[in-house]
mmCIF file of C-alpha atoms in Angstrom:
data_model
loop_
_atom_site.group_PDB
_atom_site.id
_atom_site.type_symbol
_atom_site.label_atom_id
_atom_site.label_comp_id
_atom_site.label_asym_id
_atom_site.label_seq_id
_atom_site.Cartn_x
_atom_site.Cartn_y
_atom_site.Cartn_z
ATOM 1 C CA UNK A 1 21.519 -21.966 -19.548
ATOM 2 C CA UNK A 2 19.445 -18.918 -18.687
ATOM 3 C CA UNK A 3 15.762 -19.560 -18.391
ATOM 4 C CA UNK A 4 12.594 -18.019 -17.146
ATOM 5 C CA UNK A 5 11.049 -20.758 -14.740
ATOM 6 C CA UNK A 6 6.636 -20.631 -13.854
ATOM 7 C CA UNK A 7 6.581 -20.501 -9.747
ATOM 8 C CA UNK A 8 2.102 -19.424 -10.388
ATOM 9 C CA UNK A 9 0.405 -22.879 -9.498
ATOM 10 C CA UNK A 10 -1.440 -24.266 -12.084
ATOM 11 C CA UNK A 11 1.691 -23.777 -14.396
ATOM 12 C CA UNK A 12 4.473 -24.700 -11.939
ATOM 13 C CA UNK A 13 6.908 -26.657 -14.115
ATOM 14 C CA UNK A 14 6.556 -24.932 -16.899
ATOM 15 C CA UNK A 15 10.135 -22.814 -18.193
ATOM 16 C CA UNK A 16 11.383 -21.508 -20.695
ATOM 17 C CA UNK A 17 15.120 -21.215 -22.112
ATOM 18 C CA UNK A 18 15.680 -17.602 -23.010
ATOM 19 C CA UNK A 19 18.326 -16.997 -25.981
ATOM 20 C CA UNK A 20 19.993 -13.845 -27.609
ATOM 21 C CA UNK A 21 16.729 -13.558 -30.148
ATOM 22 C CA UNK A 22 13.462 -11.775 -29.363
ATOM 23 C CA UNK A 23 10.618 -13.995 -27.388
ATOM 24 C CA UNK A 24 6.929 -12.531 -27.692
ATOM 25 C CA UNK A 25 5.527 -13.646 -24.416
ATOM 26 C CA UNK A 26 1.908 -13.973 -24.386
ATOM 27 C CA UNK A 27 -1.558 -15.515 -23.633
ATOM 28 C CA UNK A 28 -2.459 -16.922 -27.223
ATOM 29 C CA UNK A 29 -0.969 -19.634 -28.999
ATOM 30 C CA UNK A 30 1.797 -17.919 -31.711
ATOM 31 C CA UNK A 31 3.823 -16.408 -29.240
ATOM 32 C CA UNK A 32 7.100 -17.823 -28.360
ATOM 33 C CA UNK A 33 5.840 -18.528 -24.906
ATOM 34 C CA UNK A 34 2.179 -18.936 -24.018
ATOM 35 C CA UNK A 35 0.981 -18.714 -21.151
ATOM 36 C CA UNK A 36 -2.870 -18.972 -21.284
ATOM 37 C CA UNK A 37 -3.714 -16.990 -17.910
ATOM 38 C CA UNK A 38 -6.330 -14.540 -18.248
ATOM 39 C CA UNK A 39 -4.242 -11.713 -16.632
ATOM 40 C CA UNK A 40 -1.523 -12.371 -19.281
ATOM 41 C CA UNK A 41 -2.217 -10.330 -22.307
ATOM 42 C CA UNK A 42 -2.437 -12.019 -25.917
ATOM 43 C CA UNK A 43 1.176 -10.156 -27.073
ATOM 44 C CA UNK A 44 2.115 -9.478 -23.098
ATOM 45 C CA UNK A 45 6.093 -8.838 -23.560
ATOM 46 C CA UNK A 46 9.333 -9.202 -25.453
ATOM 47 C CA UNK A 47 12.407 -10.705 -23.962
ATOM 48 C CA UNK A 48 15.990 -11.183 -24.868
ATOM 49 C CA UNK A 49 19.194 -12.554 -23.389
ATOM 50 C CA UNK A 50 22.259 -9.527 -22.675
ATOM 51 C CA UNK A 51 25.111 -11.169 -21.462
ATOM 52 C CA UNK A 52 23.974 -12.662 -18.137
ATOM 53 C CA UNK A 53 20.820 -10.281 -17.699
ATOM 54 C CA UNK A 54 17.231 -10.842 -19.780
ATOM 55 C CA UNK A 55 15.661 -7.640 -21.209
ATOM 56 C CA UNK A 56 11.881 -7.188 -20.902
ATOM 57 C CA UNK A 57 10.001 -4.966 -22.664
ATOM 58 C CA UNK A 58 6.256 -4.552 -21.812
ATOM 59 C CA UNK A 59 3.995 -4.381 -24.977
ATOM 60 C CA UNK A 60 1.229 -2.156 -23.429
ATOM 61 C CA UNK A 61 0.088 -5.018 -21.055
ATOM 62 C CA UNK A 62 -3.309 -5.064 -19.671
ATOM 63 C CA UNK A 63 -2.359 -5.990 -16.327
ATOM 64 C CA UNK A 64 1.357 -4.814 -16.120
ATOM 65 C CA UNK A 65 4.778 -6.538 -16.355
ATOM 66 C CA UNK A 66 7.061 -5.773 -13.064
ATOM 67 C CA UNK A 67 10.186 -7.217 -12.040
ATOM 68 C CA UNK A 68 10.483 -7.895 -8.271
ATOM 69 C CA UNK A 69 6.739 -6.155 -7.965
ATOM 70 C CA UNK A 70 8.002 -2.825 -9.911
ATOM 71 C CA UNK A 71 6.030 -2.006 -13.068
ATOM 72 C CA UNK A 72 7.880 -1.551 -16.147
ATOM 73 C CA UNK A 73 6.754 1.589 -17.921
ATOM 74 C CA UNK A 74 4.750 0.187 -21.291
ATOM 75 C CA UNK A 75 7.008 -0.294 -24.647
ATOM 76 C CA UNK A 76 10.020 0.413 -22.249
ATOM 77 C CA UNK A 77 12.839 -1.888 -21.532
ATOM 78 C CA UNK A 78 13.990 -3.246 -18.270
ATOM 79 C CA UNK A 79 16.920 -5.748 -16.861
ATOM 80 C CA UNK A 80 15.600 -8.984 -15.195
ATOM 81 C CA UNK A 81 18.897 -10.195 -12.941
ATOM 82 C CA UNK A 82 19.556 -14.098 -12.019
ATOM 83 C CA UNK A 83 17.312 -14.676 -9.805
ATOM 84 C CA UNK A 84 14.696 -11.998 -10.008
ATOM 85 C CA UNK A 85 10.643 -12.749 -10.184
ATOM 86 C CA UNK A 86 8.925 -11.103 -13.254
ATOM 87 C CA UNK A 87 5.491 -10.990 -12.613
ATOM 88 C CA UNK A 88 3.154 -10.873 -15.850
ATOM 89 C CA UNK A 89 -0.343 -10.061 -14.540
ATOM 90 C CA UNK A 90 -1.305 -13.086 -12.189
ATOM 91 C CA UNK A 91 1.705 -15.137 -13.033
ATOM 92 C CA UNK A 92 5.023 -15.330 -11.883
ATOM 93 C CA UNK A 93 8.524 -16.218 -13.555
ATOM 94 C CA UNK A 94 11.846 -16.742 -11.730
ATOM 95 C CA UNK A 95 14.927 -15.998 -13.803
ATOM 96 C CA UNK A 96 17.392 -18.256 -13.321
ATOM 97 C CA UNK A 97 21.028 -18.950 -14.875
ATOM 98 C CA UNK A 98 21.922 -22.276 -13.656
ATOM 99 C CA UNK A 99 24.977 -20.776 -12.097
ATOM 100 C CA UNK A 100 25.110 -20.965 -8.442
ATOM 101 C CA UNK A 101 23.183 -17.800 -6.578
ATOM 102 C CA UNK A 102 22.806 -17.388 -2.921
ATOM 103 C CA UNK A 103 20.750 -14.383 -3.230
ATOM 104 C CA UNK A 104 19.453 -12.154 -5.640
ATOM 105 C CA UNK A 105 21.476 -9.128 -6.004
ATOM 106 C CA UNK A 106 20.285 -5.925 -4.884
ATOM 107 C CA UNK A 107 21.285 -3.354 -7.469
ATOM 108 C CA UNK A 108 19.093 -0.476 -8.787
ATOM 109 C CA UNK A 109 16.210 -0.836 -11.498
ATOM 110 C CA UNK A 110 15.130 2.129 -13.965
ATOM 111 C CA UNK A 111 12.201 2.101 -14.705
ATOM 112 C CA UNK A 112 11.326 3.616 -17.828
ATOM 113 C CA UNK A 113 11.852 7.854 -18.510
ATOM 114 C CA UNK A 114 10.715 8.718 -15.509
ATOM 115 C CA UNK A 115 13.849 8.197 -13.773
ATOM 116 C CA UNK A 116 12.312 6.568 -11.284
ATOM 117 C CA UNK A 117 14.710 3.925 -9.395
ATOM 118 C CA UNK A 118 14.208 1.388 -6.613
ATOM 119 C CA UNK A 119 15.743 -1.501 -4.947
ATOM 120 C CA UNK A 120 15.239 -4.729 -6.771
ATOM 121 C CA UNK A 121 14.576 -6.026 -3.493
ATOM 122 C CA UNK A 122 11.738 -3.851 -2.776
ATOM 123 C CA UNK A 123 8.185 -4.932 -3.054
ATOM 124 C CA UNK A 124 5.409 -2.263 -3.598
ATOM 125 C CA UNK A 125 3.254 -3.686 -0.846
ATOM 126 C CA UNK A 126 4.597 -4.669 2.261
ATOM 127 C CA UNK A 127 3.773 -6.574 5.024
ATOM 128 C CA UNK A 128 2.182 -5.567 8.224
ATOM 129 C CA UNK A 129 4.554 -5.119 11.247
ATOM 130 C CA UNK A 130 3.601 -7.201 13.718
ATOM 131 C CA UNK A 131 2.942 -4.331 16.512
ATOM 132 C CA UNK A 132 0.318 -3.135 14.186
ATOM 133 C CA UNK A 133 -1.358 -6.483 14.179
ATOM 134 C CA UNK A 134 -1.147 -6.338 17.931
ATOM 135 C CA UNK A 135 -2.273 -2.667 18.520
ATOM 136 C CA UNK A 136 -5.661 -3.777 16.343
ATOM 137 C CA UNK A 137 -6.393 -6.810 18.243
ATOM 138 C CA UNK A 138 -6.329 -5.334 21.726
ATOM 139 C CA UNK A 139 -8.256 -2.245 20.485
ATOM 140 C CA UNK A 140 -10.888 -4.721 19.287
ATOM 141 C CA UNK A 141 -10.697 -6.658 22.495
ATOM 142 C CA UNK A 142 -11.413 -3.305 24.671
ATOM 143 C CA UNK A 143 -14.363 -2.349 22.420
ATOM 144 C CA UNK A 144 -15.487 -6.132 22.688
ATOM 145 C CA UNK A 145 -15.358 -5.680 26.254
ATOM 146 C CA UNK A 146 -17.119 -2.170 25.944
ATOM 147 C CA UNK A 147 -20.245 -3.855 24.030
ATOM 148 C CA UNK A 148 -20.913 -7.150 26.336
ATOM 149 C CA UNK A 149 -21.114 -4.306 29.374
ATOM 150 C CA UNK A 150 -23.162 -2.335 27.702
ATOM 151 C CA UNK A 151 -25.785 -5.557 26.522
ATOM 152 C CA UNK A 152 -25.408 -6.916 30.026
ATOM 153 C CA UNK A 153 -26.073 -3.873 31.852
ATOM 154 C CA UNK A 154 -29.033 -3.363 29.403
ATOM 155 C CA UNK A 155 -30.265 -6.237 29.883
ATOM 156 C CA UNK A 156 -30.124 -6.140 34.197
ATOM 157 C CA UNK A 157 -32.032 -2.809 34.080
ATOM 158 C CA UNK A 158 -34.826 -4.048 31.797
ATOM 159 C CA UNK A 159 -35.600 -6.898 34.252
ATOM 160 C CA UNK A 160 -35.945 -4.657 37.022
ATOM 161 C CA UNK A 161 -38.951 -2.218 38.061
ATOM 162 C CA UNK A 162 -38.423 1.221 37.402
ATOM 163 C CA UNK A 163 -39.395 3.498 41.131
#
């Protein structure tokens, strides 16, 4: 049984089986799934079962569709693998087949004409190393150090007379 499953909080719970036949995916009641999020767009997306992938295809979105945080080129189609995240604005939807999965797979996504590609695996933000974390605190710490030096000394040579 494939189905799209809600991870967002507020709608965690909340899935949806996805069939062979077109779903309008959406923020306003008529849609085959509604999601009423204000980042989700009244007629956000279209999706469709292929064998044992799901086909998106943005509808000129507001806030974007993107499928393991790539966006989907508007009125384009895309392939959503077992165990992928679709994001719809805000709100985020884990496809899932009910067949066991250890881990998602990493094969390539096209996105739209552009020929653009990228690792389903990739994320268009990443996280801060941990050296750069590092680097900035102890830079702050010197300049900390710097500034209660430069008070204190202030400070000692206002108290005493000038010759």
């Amino acid at each position: 049984m494939a189905k799209l499953t809600v991870l967002t909080e507020g709608f965690t719970g909340l899935s949806f089986e996805v069939n062979a036949d077109k779903a309008s995916v959406g923020r306003i009641e008529g849609n085959s799934l509604c999601i009423p999020e204000a980042s989700v767009s009244s007629h956000h997306c279209e999706l469709w079962l292929k064998g044992d992938d799901v086909i998106v295809k943005d509808l000129g979105s507001t806030n974007g569709s993107f499928i393991n945080e790539l966006q989907l080129a508007a009125d384009k189609e895309a392939t959503l693998r077992p165990g992928q995240i679709l994001r719809l604005g805000q709100v985020q939807l884990r496809f899932e087949t009910g067949k066991k999965q250890t881990e998602a797979p990493r094969q390539t996504v096209k996105l739209g004409d552009s020929g653009a590609t990228a690792a389903s695996g990739a994320t268009a933000f990443s996280k801060k190393s941990n050296k750069a974390n590092k680097v900035f605190f102890a830079v702050g710490g010197v300049l900390l150090l710097i500034i209660i030096g430069a008070l204190v000394f202030a400070f000692l040579n206002l108290g005493s007379p000038n010759p």
